[in-house]
Amino acid sequence: MELYALIGKPLSHSFSQKYFRDKFRRDEISADYLLCSLERIEDLDTWISSLPLLKGFNITMPYKEQILPYLNDLDLSAKHCANCNCVKMIRHNNTTTLKGYNTDYYGLRLVLEKEFPISAIRKVAVLGSGGAAKTAKAVLKDLQKQYKIVSRNPKQEQGEISYEAFNSEIKDFQLIINATPIGMHPYQNATPNVDFEQLNPQHFVLDLIYNPAATLFLQKAQAKGCNTSNGYTMLCAQAEKAWEIWQNE
Ligand code: NAP
């Protein structure tokens, strides 16, 4: 039986195990998908050695960037996004090579092209400056969209802006992407610091969070007439891309 897994900490919010186990059952694939809470990224080699049937794994918070020095090779998607959420293991004789990919890139690009009128969107605000925001930057660059990263501590030399500055120019952004954990456990009752009074039906809002399906951020945006979407399509698309990489590349 082949093994696949997710590493990160904590993993209680993850849908990946259910997603892959349902897929394996439905498609009669003899494989399992494990959730492996890794205390420290330094434990990666020991963890890999303990699972000789492992063929590939996903990476979630907080290791998407920390894993980069442990990889032998990086696909363009991981290089471009400067973080990695999917590793393919190539075992040959007694050596194992780890190649890193970023399948969030494919997932996010698909969502933007499928669920939003992307050609009509000129300027995008990305809330947060972590791994998902870096992926969003790469996708938006490739789609040739103007964008601003909105941060609690903006790195001005990198063009990031504060929430205050964002709220003062909120009407200029057609699409707002929440790439912070605000809205998911333990922040279910909070929203990013957005001035909801200024939102209107011309705004599109994407929350990368998929659990809960409608964060307070999405509920408040919907109440102002915005078109909204959550992170579920992206989650499924990045998982399918990972499966394709593990099977075919
Ligand atoms: P991350 O690397 O930890 O970055 C999150 C960023 O959010 C931080 O860099 C920070 O930016 C901001 N932030 C953190 N705590 C905050 C707080 N208390 N208040 C306001 N801002 C805060 O996490 P990530 O990997 O980018 O993931 C971000 C979100 O996207 C998570 O909810 C994750 O589940 C979701 N996600 C979904 C998918 C999907 O397939 N749907 C894929 C990837 C990620 P500043 O310090 O600059 O403010």
PDB file of C-alpha atoms and ligand atoms in Angstrom:
ATOM      1  CA  MET A   1       0.000   0.000   0.000  1.00  0.00           C
ATOM      2  CA  GLU A   2       1.302   3.466  -0.917  1.00  0.00           C
ATOM      3  CA  LEU A   3       1.389   6.164   1.725  1.00  0.00           C
ATOM      4  CA  TYR A   4       0.878   9.905   1.460  1.00  0.00           C
ATOM      5  CA  ALA A   5       0.736  12.408   4.312  1.00  0.00           C
ATOM      6  CA  LEU A   6       0.351  15.959   5.528  1.00  0.00           C
ATOM      7  CA  ILE A   7       2.892  17.526   7.881  1.00  0.00           C
ATOM      8  CA  GLY A   8       2.299  20.703   9.875  1.00  0.00           C
ATOM      9  CA  LYS A   9       1.223  21.872  13.311  1.00  0.00           C
ATOM     10  CA  PRO A  10      -1.610  21.983  14.314  1.00  0.00           C
ATOM     11  CA  LEU A  11      -3.528  19.769  11.841  1.00  0.00           C
ATOM     12  CA  SER A  12      -6.967  19.628  13.462  1.00  0.00           C
ATOM     13  CA  HIS A  13      -8.446  22.071  10.866  1.00  0.00           C
ATOM     14  CA  SER A  14      -7.259  20.037   7.870  1.00  0.00           C
ATOM     15  CA  PHE A  15      -9.637  18.529   5.299  1.00  0.00           C
ATOM     16  CA  SER A  16      -6.845  16.806   3.349  1.00  0.00           C
ATOM     17  CA  GLN A  17      -7.014  13.386   5.005  1.00  0.00           C
ATOM     18  CA  LYS A  18     -10.779  13.104   4.427  1.00  0.00           C
ATOM     19  CA  TYR A  19     -10.356  14.380   0.860  1.00  0.00           C
ATOM     20  CA  PHE A  20      -7.718  11.792  -0.077  1.00  0.00           C
ATOM     21  CA  ARG A  21      -9.274   8.894   1.875  1.00  0.00           C
ATOM     22  CA  ASP A  22     -12.624   9.538   0.118  1.00  0.00           C
ATOM     23  CA  LYS A  23     -10.802   9.661  -3.224  1.00  0.00           C
ATOM     24  CA  PHE A  24      -8.893   6.411  -2.551  1.00  0.00           C
ATOM     25  CA  ARG A  25     -12.122   4.649  -1.537  1.00  0.00           C
ATOM     26  CA  ARG A  26     -14.094   6.014  -4.512  1.00  0.00           C
ATOM     27  CA  ASP A  27     -11.385   5.226  -7.108  1.00  0.00           C
ATOM     28  CA  GLU A  28     -10.396   1.903  -5.453  1.00  0.00           C
ATOM     29  CA  ILE A  29      -6.791   3.033  -4.942  1.00  0.00           C
ATOM     30  CA  SER A  30      -4.757   1.004  -2.457  1.00  0.00           C
ATOM     31  CA  ALA A  31      -3.267   3.917  -0.520  1.00  0.00           C
ATOM     32  CA  ASP A  32      -3.661   5.842   2.710  1.00  0.00           C
ATOM     33  CA  TYR A  33      -3.166   9.488   3.692  1.00  0.00           C
ATOM     34  CA  LEU A  34      -1.856  10.256   7.177  1.00  0.00           C
ATOM     35  CA  LEU A  35      -1.943  13.429   9.268  1.00  0.00           C
ATOM     36  CA  CYS A  36       1.497  13.787  10.882  1.00  0.00           C
ATOM     37  CA  SER A  37       1.969  16.563  13.387  1.00  0.00           C
ATOM     38  CA  LEU A  38       5.653  17.448  13.253  1.00  0.00           C
ATOM     39  CA  GLU A  39       6.946  19.208  16.343  1.00  0.00           C
ATOM     40  CA  ARG A  40       9.957  20.776  14.556  1.00  0.00           C
ATOM     41  CA  ILE A  41      11.058  20.832  10.897  1.00  0.00           C
ATOM     42  CA  GLU A  42      14.409  19.421  12.104  1.00  0.00           C
ATOM     43  CA  ASP A  43      12.515  16.135  12.691  1.00  0.00           C
ATOM     44  CA  LEU A  44      11.768  15.756   8.950  1.00  0.00           C
ATOM     45  CA  ASP A  45      14.520  13.230   8.092  1.00  0.00           C
ATOM     46  CA  THR A  46      13.657  10.973  11.033  1.00  0.00           C
ATOM     47  CA  TRP A  47       9.975  11.164  10.109  1.00  0.00           C
ATOM     48  CA  ILE A  48      10.683  10.232   6.466  1.00  0.00           C
ATOM     49  CA  SER A  49      12.873   7.289   7.559  1.00  0.00           C
ATOM     50  CA  SER A  50      10.021   5.981   9.710  1.00  0.00           C
ATOM     51  CA  LEU A  51       7.696   5.660   6.656  1.00  0.00           C
ATOM     52  CA  PRO A  52       9.348   3.534   3.927  1.00  0.00           C
ATOM     53  CA  LEU A  53       6.078   3.354   1.930  1.00  0.00           C
ATOM     54  CA  LEU A  54       5.738   7.146   1.726  1.00  0.00           C
ATOM     55  CA  LYS A  55       5.583   8.388  -1.906  1.00  0.00           C
ATOM     56  CA  GLY A  56       4.844  12.040  -1.321  1.00  0.00           C
ATOM     57  CA  PHE A  57       3.518  14.506   1.201  1.00  0.00           C
ATOM     58  CA  ASN A  58       1.877  17.876   1.638  1.00  0.00           C
ATOM     59  CA  ILE A  59       3.092  20.645   3.894  1.00  0.00           C
ATOM     60  CA  THR A  60       0.959  23.150   5.766  1.00  0.00           C
ATOM     61  CA  MET A  61       1.506  25.893   8.367  1.00  0.00           C
ATOM     62  CA  PRO A  62       4.069  26.637   9.725  1.00  0.00           C
ATOM     63  CA  TYR A  63       6.524  24.716   7.495  1.00  0.00           C
ATOM     64  CA  LYS A  64       5.835  25.833   3.899  1.00  0.00           C
ATOM     65  CA  GLU A  65       8.904  28.073   3.866  1.00  0.00           C
ATOM     66  CA  GLN A  66      10.965  26.268   6.513  1.00  0.00           C
ATOM     67  CA  ILE A  67      11.020  23.101   4.407  1.00  0.00           C
ATOM     68  CA  LEU A  68      12.875  24.680   1.456  1.00  0.00           C
ATOM     69  CA  PRO A  69      16.462  23.965   2.691  1.00  0.00           C
ATOM     70  CA  TYR A  70      15.561  20.271   3.155  1.00  0.00           C
ATOM     71  CA  LEU A  71      14.636  19.731  -0.507  1.00  0.00           C
ATOM     72  CA  ASN A  72      16.979  18.442  -3.240  1.00  0.00           C
ATOM     73  CA  ASP A  73      15.147  20.074  -6.108  1.00  0.00           C
ATOM     74  CA  LEU A  74      12.451  22.716  -6.611  1.00  0.00           C
ATOM     75  CA  ASP A  75       9.870  22.879  -9.358  1.00  0.00           C
ATOM     76  CA  LEU A  76       9.345  26.337 -10.924  1.00  0.00           C
ATOM     77  CA  SER A  77       6.061  26.747  -9.010  1.00  0.00           C
ATOM     78  CA  ALA A  78       7.842  26.453  -5.631  1.00  0.00           C
ATOM     79  CA  LYS A  79      10.707  28.706  -6.769  1.00  0.00           C
ATOM     80  CA  HIS A  80       8.276  31.309  -8.030  1.00  0.00           C
ATOM     81  CA  CYS A  81       6.156  31.311  -4.834  1.00  0.00           C
ATOM     82  CA  ALA A  82       9.157  30.943  -2.472  1.00  0.00           C
ATOM     83  CA  ASN A  83       7.273  28.269  -0.536  1.00  0.00           C
ATOM     84  CA  CYS A  84       6.339  24.631  -0.979  1.00  0.00           C
ATOM     85  CA  ASN A  85       3.194  22.674  -0.075  1.00  0.00           C
ATOM     86  CA  CYS A  86       3.853  19.420  -1.938  1.00  0.00           C
ATOM     87  CA  VAL A  87       6.848  17.073  -2.070  1.00  0.00           C
ATOM     88  CA  LYS A  88       7.361  14.179  -4.449  1.00  0.00           C
ATOM     89  CA  MET A  89       9.753  11.511  -3.184  1.00  0.00           C
ATOM     90  CA  ILE A  90      11.910   9.772  -5.749  1.00  0.00           C
ATOM     91  CA  ARG A  91      13.435   6.622  -4.253  1.00  0.00           C
ATOM     92  CA  HIS A  92      16.289   5.036  -6.161  1.00  0.00           C
ATOM     93  CA  ASN A  93      18.449   2.238  -4.728  1.00  0.00           C
ATOM     94  CA  ASN A  94      19.268   3.548  -1.261  1.00  0.00           C
ATOM     95  CA  THR A  95      18.812   7.229  -1.931  1.00  0.00           C
ATOM     96  CA  THR A  96      15.694   9.378  -1.654  1.00  0.00           C
ATOM     97  CA  THR A  97      15.392  12.653  -3.527  1.00  0.00           C
ATOM     98  CA  LEU A  98      12.829  15.236  -2.451  1.00  0.00           C
ATOM     99  CA  LYS A  99      11.360  17.541  -5.095  1.00  0.00           C
ATOM    100  CA  GLY A 100       9.209  20.469  -3.947  1.00  0.00           C
ATOM    101  CA  TYR A 101       6.200  21.969  -5.733  1.00  0.00           C
ATOM    102  CA  ASN A 102       3.639  24.631  -4.942  1.00  0.00           C
ATOM    103  CA  THR A 103       0.224  23.276  -5.875  1.00  0.00           C
ATOM    104  CA  ASP A 104      -1.508  26.195  -4.093  1.00  0.00           C
ATOM    105  CA  TYR A 105      -0.307  28.221  -7.083  1.00  0.00           C
ATOM    106  CA  TYR A 106      -2.353  26.060  -9.472  1.00  0.00           C
ATOM    107  CA  GLY A 107      -5.327  26.006  -7.070  1.00  0.00           C
ATOM    108  CA  LEU A 108      -5.460  29.757  -6.598  1.00  0.00           C
ATOM    109  CA  ARG A 109      -4.984  30.488 -10.271  1.00  0.00           C
ATOM    110  CA  LEU A 110      -7.837  28.144 -11.149  1.00  0.00           C
ATOM    111  CA  VAL A 111     -10.155  29.811  -8.595  1.00  0.00           C
ATOM    112  CA  LEU A 112      -9.367  33.309  -9.847  1.00  0.00           C
ATOM    113  CA  GLU A 113      -9.942  32.290 -13.453  1.00  0.00           C
ATOM    114  CA  LYS A 114     -13.030  30.167 -12.773  1.00  0.00           C
ATOM    115  CA  GLU A 115     -14.916  31.998 -10.020  1.00  0.00           C
ATOM    116  CA  PHE A 116     -14.120  35.663 -10.741  1.00  0.00           C
ATOM    117  CA  PRO A 117     -14.376  37.880 -13.829  1.00  0.00           C
ATOM    118  CA  ILE A 118     -10.600  38.152 -13.713  1.00  0.00           C
ATOM    119  CA  SER A 119     -10.192  40.193 -16.911  1.00  0.00           C
ATOM    120  CA  ALA A 120     -12.385  42.952 -15.385  1.00  0.00           C
ATOM    121  CA  ILE A 121     -10.329  43.077 -12.166  1.00  0.00           C
ATOM    122  CA  ARG A 122      -7.539  45.658 -12.259  1.00  0.00           C
ATOM    123  CA  LYS A 123      -6.272  45.877  -8.684  1.00  0.00           C
ATOM    124  CA  VAL A 124      -6.203  43.307  -5.893  1.00  0.00           C
ATOM    125  CA  ALA A 125      -5.583  43.630  -2.137  1.00  0.00           C
ATOM    126  CA  VAL A 126      -4.043  40.605  -0.421  1.00  0.00           C
ATOM    127  CA  LEU A 127      -4.530  40.645   3.367  1.00  0.00           C
ATOM    128  CA  GLY A 128      -1.543  39.084   5.173  1.00  0.00           C
ATOM    129  CA  SER A 129       2.076  38.581   4.160  1.00  0.00           C
ATOM    130  CA  GLY A 130       2.705  34.882   4.881  1.00  0.00           C
ATOM    131  CA  GLY A 131       3.025  31.832   2.622  1.00  0.00           C
ATOM    132  CA  ALA A 132      -0.405  32.074   0.992  1.00  0.00           C
ATOM    133  CA  ALA A 133       0.140  35.792   0.314  1.00  0.00           C
ATOM    134  CA  LYS A 134       3.466  34.978  -1.407  1.00  0.00           C
ATOM    135  CA  THR A 135       1.649  32.446  -3.579  1.00  0.00           C
ATOM    136  CA  ALA A 136      -1.038  35.046  -4.354  1.00  0.00           C
ATOM    137  CA  LYS A 137       1.697  37.509  -5.371  1.00  0.00           C
ATOM    138  CA  ALA A 138       3.135  34.975  -7.841  1.00  0.00           C
ATOM    139  CA  VAL A 139      -0.295  34.224  -9.341  1.00  0.00           C
ATOM    140  CA  LEU A 140      -1.260  37.905  -9.599  1.00  0.00           C
ATOM    141  CA  LYS A 141       2.065  38.757 -11.253  1.00  0.00           C
ATOM    142  CA  ASP A 142       1.493  36.019 -13.832  1.00  0.00           C
ATOM    143  CA  LEU A 143      -2.071  37.256 -14.423  1.00  0.00           C
ATOM    144  CA  GLN A 144      -0.600  40.759 -14.841  1.00  0.00           C
ATOM    145  CA  LYS A 145      -2.749  42.278 -12.105  1.00  0.00           C
ATOM    146  CA  GLN A 146      -1.772  45.195  -9.909  1.00  0.00           C
ATOM    147  CA  TYR A 147      -1.775  44.191  -6.267  1.00  0.00           C
ATOM    148  CA  LYS A 148      -0.937  45.419  -2.752  1.00  0.00           C
ATOM    149  CA  ILE A 149       0.009  43.277   0.220  1.00  0.00           C
ATOM    150  CA  VAL A 150      -1.746  44.541   3.356  1.00  0.00           C
ATOM    151  CA  SER A 151       0.122  43.834   6.583  1.00  0.00           C
ATOM    152  CA  ARG A 152      -0.031  44.688  10.280  1.00  0.00           C
ATOM    153  CA  ASN A 153       3.662  45.583   9.980  1.00  0.00           C
ATOM    154  CA  PRO A 154       4.077  46.646   6.353  1.00  0.00           C
ATOM    155  CA  LYS A 155       7.533  46.353   4.806  1.00  0.00           C
ATOM    156  CA  GLN A 156       7.402  49.635   2.968  1.00  0.00           C
ATOM    157  CA  GLU A 157      10.525  48.850   0.932  1.00  0.00           C
ATOM    158  CA  GLN A 158       8.543  45.951  -0.567  1.00  0.00           C
ATOM    159  CA  GLY A 159       5.517  48.129  -1.323  1.00  0.00           C
ATOM    160  CA  GLU A 160       3.334  46.639   1.434  1.00  0.00           C
ATOM    161  CA  ILE A 161       0.665  48.851   3.009  1.00  0.00           C
ATOM    162  CA  SER A 162      -1.016  49.078   6.427  1.00  0.00           C
ATOM    163  CA  TYR A 163      -4.695  48.255   7.045  1.00  0.00           C
ATOM    164  CA  GLU A 164      -5.248  51.975   7.627  1.00  0.00           C
ATOM    165  CA  ALA A 165      -3.839  52.847   4.198  1.00  0.00           C
ATOM    166  CA  PHE A 166      -5.814  49.969   2.624  1.00  0.00           C
ATOM    167  CA  ASN A 167      -9.099  51.207   4.124  1.00  0.00           C
ATOM    168  CA  SER A 168      -8.430  54.712   2.866  1.00  0.00           C
ATOM    169  CA  GLU A 169      -8.112  53.417  -0.740  1.00  0.00           C
ATOM    170  CA  ILE A 170     -10.459  50.416  -0.513  1.00  0.00           C
ATOM    171  CA  LYS A 171     -12.617  51.668  -3.421  1.00  0.00           C
ATOM    172  CA  ASP A 172      -9.634  51.234  -5.804  1.00  0.00           C
ATOM    173  CA  PHE A 173      -9.516  47.466  -5.239  1.00  0.00           C
ATOM    174  CA  GLN A 174     -11.965  45.288  -7.160  1.00  0.00           C
ATOM    175  CA  LEU A 175     -10.857  42.079  -5.419  1.00  0.00           C
ATOM    176  CA  ILE A 176      -9.873  41.533  -1.762  1.00  0.00           C
ATOM    177  CA  ILE A 177      -8.233  38.214  -0.795  1.00  0.00           C
ATOM    178  CA  ASN A 178      -8.011  37.166   2.850  1.00  0.00           C
ATOM    179  CA  ALA A 179      -4.699  35.302   3.236  1.00  0.00           C
ATOM    180  CA  THR A 180      -4.628  35.536   7.044  1.00  0.00           C
ATOM    181  CA  PRO A 181      -5.892  32.910   9.519  1.00  0.00           C
ATOM    182  CA  ILE A 182      -8.460  35.404  10.867  1.00  0.00           C
ATOM    183  CA  GLY A 183     -11.849  33.690  10.597  1.00  0.00           C
ATOM    184  CA  MET A 184     -10.700  30.139  11.317  1.00  0.00           C
ATOM    185  CA  HIS A 185     -10.210  28.486  14.708  1.00  0.00           C
ATOM    186  CA  PRO A 186      -9.286  30.088  17.149  1.00  0.00           C
ATOM    187  CA  TYR A 187     -10.260  33.366  15.415  1.00  0.00           C
ATOM    188  CA  GLN A 188     -13.805  32.377  14.219  1.00  0.00           C
ATOM    189  CA  ASN A 189     -15.395  35.461  15.778  1.00  0.00           C
ATOM    190  CA  ALA A 190     -12.915  37.944  14.314  1.00  0.00           C
ATOM    191  CA  THR A 191     -12.434  39.604  10.928  1.00  0.00           C
ATOM    192  CA  PRO A 192      -9.395  41.214   9.322  1.00  0.00           C
ATOM    193  CA  ASN A 193      -9.338  44.942   9.981  1.00  0.00           C
ATOM    194  CA  VAL A 194     -11.461  45.912   6.953  1.00  0.00           C
ATOM    195  CA  ASP A 195     -13.830  48.893   6.894  1.00  0.00           C
ATOM    196  CA  PHE A 196     -16.951  46.959   5.854  1.00  0.00           C
ATOM    197  CA  GLU A 197     -19.026  50.136   5.556  1.00  0.00           C
ATOM    198  CA  GLN A 198     -17.082  50.985   2.406  1.00  0.00           C
ATOM    199  CA  LEU A 199     -17.661  47.639   0.678  1.00  0.00           C
ATOM    200  CA  ASN A 200     -20.221  47.563  -2.119  1.00  0.00           C
ATOM    201  CA  PRO A 201     -21.569  45.169  -4.811  1.00  0.00           C
ATOM    202  CA  GLN A 202     -18.648  46.100  -7.089  1.00  0.00           C
ATOM    203  CA  HIS A 203     -16.213  44.368  -4.726  1.00  0.00           C
ATOM    204  CA  PHE A 204     -15.241  40.707  -5.109  1.00  0.00           C
ATOM    205  CA  VAL A 205     -14.023  38.954  -1.979  1.00  0.00           C
ATOM    206  CA  LEU A 206     -12.125  35.669  -1.713  1.00  0.00           C
ATOM    207  CA  ASP A 207     -11.377  34.126   1.680  1.00  0.00           C
ATOM    208  CA  LEU A 208      -8.726  31.392   1.422  1.00  0.00           C
ATOM    209  CA  ILE A 209     -10.209  29.829   4.562  1.00  0.00           C
ATOM    210  CA  TYR A 210     -12.505  26.854   3.847  1.00  0.00           C
ATOM    211  CA  ASN A 211     -13.407  25.834   7.414  1.00  0.00           C
ATOM    212  CA  PRO A 212     -15.802  27.425   8.349  1.00  0.00           C
ATOM    213  CA  ALA A 213     -17.303  27.704   4.864  1.00  0.00           C
ATOM    214  CA  ALA A 214     -18.557  31.251   5.532  1.00  0.00           C
ATOM    215  CA  THR A 215     -16.181  33.181   7.785  1.00  0.00           C
ATOM    216  CA  LEU A 216     -17.434  36.294   9.538  1.00  0.00           C
ATOM    217  CA  PHE A 217     -15.437  38.230   6.910  1.00  0.00           C
ATOM    218  CA  LEU A 218     -17.429  36.607   4.082  1.00  0.00           C
ATOM    219  CA  GLN A 219     -20.736  37.061   5.942  1.00  0.00           C
ATOM    220  CA  LYS A 220     -20.081  40.785   6.437  1.00  0.00           C
ATOM    221  CA  ALA A 221     -18.977  41.209   2.810  1.00  0.00           C
ATOM    222  CA  GLN A 222     -22.101  39.354   1.604  1.00  0.00           C
ATOM    223  CA  ALA A 223     -24.264  41.679   3.737  1.00  0.00           C
ATOM    224  CA  LYS A 224     -22.792  44.598   1.749  1.00  0.00           C
ATOM    225  CA  GLY A 225     -23.684  42.898  -1.544  1.00  0.00           C
ATOM    226  CA  CYS A 226     -20.166  41.691  -2.489  1.00  0.00           C
ATOM    227  CA  ASN A 227     -19.637  38.587  -4.617  1.00  0.00           C
ATOM    228  CA  THR A 228     -17.776  36.133  -2.421  1.00  0.00           C
ATOM    229  CA  SER A 229     -16.028  32.794  -2.551  1.00  0.00           C
ATOM    230  CA  ASN A 230     -14.220  30.642   0.008  1.00  0.00           C
ATOM    231  CA  GLY A 231     -11.077  28.496  -0.171  1.00  0.00           C
ATOM    232  CA  TYR A 232     -12.748  25.149  -0.880  1.00  0.00           C
ATOM    233  CA  THR A 233     -12.293  25.112  -4.661  1.00  0.00           C
ATOM    234  CA  MET A 234      -8.627  26.047  -4.183  1.00  0.00           C
ATOM    235  CA  LEU A 235      -8.217  23.269  -1.611  1.00  0.00           C
ATOM    236  CA  CYS A 236      -9.626  20.638  -3.982  1.00  0.00           C
ATOM    237  CA  ALA A 237      -7.651  21.942  -6.969  1.00  0.00           C
ATOM    238  CA  GLN A 238      -4.334  21.965  -5.091  1.00  0.00           C
ATOM    239  CA  ALA A 239      -4.993  18.417  -3.827  1.00  0.00           C
ATOM    240  CA  GLU A 240      -5.774  17.134  -7.341  1.00  0.00           C
ATOM    241  CA  LYS A 241      -2.621  18.796  -8.678  1.00  0.00           C
ATOM    242  CA  ALA A 242      -0.581  17.098  -5.914  1.00  0.00           C
ATOM    243  CA  TRP A 243      -2.085  13.741  -6.875  1.00  0.00           C
ATOM    244  CA  GLU A 244      -1.212  14.338 -10.538  1.00  0.00           C
ATOM    245  CA  ILE A 245       2.407  15.165  -9.571  1.00  0.00           C
ATOM    246  CA  TRP A 246       2.752  12.099  -7.322  1.00  0.00           C
ATOM    247  CA  GLN A 247       1.380   9.828 -10.070  1.00  0.00           C
ATOM    248  CA  ASN A 248       2.749  11.251 -13.273  1.00  0.00           C
ATOM    249  CA  GLU A 249       5.800  13.448 -13.013  1.00  0.00           C
TER     250      GLU A 249
HETATM  251  P1  NAP B   1       0.992  32.207   7.439  1.00  0.00           P
HETATM  252  O1  NAP B   1       2.192  31.915   6.604  1.00  0.00           O
HETATM  253  O2  NAP B   1       1.028  31.972   8.902  1.00  0.00           O
HETATM  254  O3  NAP B   1       0.618  33.740   7.150  1.00  0.00           O
HETATM  255  C1  NAP B   1      -0.530  34.358   7.571  1.00  0.00           C
HETATM  256  C2  NAP B   1      -0.338  35.870   7.595  1.00  0.00           C
HETATM  257  O4  NAP B   1      -1.507  36.411   8.163  1.00  0.00           O
HETATM  258  C3  NAP B   1       0.811  36.334   8.452  1.00  0.00           C
HETATM  259  O5  NAP B   1       1.994  36.453   7.725  1.00  0.00           O
HETATM  260  C4  NAP B   1       0.314  37.671   8.976  1.00  0.00           C
HETATM  261  O6  NAP B   1       0.673  38.749   8.099  1.00  0.00           O
HETATM  262  C5  NAP B   1      -1.194  37.525   8.984  1.00  0.00           C
HETATM  263  N1  NAP B   1      -1.671  37.263  10.349  1.00  0.00           N
HETATM  264  C6  NAP B   1      -1.276  36.259  11.173  1.00  0.00           C
HETATM  265  N2  NAP B   1      -1.899  36.362  12.365  1.00  0.00           N
HETATM  266  C7  NAP B   1      -2.692  37.442  12.277  1.00  0.00           C
HETATM  267  C8  NAP B   1      -3.573  38.099  13.192  1.00  0.00           C
HETATM  268  N3  NAP B   1      -3.748  37.639  14.441  1.00  0.00           N
HETATM  269  N4  NAP B   1      -4.231  39.204  12.760  1.00  0.00           N
HETATM  270  C9  NAP B   1      -4.057  39.675  11.492  1.00  0.00           C
HETATM  271  N5  NAP B   1      -3.201  39.115  10.596  1.00  0.00           N
HETATM  272  C10 NAP B   1      -2.556  38.011  10.982  1.00  0.00           C
HETATM  273  O7  NAP B   1      -0.262  31.390   6.902  1.00  0.00           O
HETATM  274  P2  NAP B   1      -0.559  30.971   5.379  1.00  0.00           P
HETATM  275  O8  NAP B   1       0.011  29.630   5.100  1.00  0.00           O
HETATM  276  O9  NAP B   1      -0.208  32.111   4.508  1.00  0.00           O
HETATM  277  O10 NAP B   1      -2.155  30.748   5.433  1.00  0.00           O
HETATM  278  C11 NAP B   1      -3.029  31.859   5.580  1.00  0.00           C
HETATM  279  C12 NAP B   1      -4.482  31.397   5.466  1.00  0.00           C
HETATM  280  O11 NAP B   1      -4.727  30.883   4.156  1.00  0.00           O
HETATM  281  C13 NAP B   1      -4.819  30.260   6.441  1.00  0.00           C
HETATM  282  O12 NAP B   1      -6.102  30.487   6.949  1.00  0.00           O
HETATM  283  C14 NAP B   1      -4.803  29.021   5.566  1.00  0.00           C
HETATM  284  O13 NAP B   1      -5.669  28.012   6.057  1.00  0.00           O
HETATM  285  C15 NAP B   1      -5.318  29.595   4.255  1.00  0.00           C
HETATM  286  N6  NAP B   1      -4.884  28.778   3.093  1.00  0.00           N
HETATM  287  C16 NAP B   1      -5.843  28.143   2.381  1.00  0.00           C
HETATM  288  C17 NAP B   1      -5.489  27.374   1.276  1.00  0.00           C
HETATM  289  C18 NAP B   1      -6.542  26.670   0.479  1.00  0.00           C
HETATM  290  O14 NAP B   1      -6.233  25.717  -0.260  1.00  0.00           O
HETATM  291  N7  NAP B   1      -7.775  27.111   0.547  1.00  0.00           N
HETATM  292  C19 NAP B   1      -4.143  27.256   0.910  1.00  0.00           C
HETATM  293  C20 NAP B   1      -3.180  27.949   1.656  1.00  0.00           C
HETATM  294  C21 NAP B   1      -3.577  28.703   2.770  1.00  0.00           C
HETATM  295  P3  NAP B   1       1.137  40.174   8.694  1.00  0.00           P
HETATM  296  O15 NAP B   1       2.027  39.856   9.869  1.00  0.00           O
HETATM  297  O16 NAP B   1       1.868  40.782   7.567  1.00  0.00           O
HETATM  298  O17 NAP B   1      -0.088  40.928   9.094  1.00  0.00           O
END
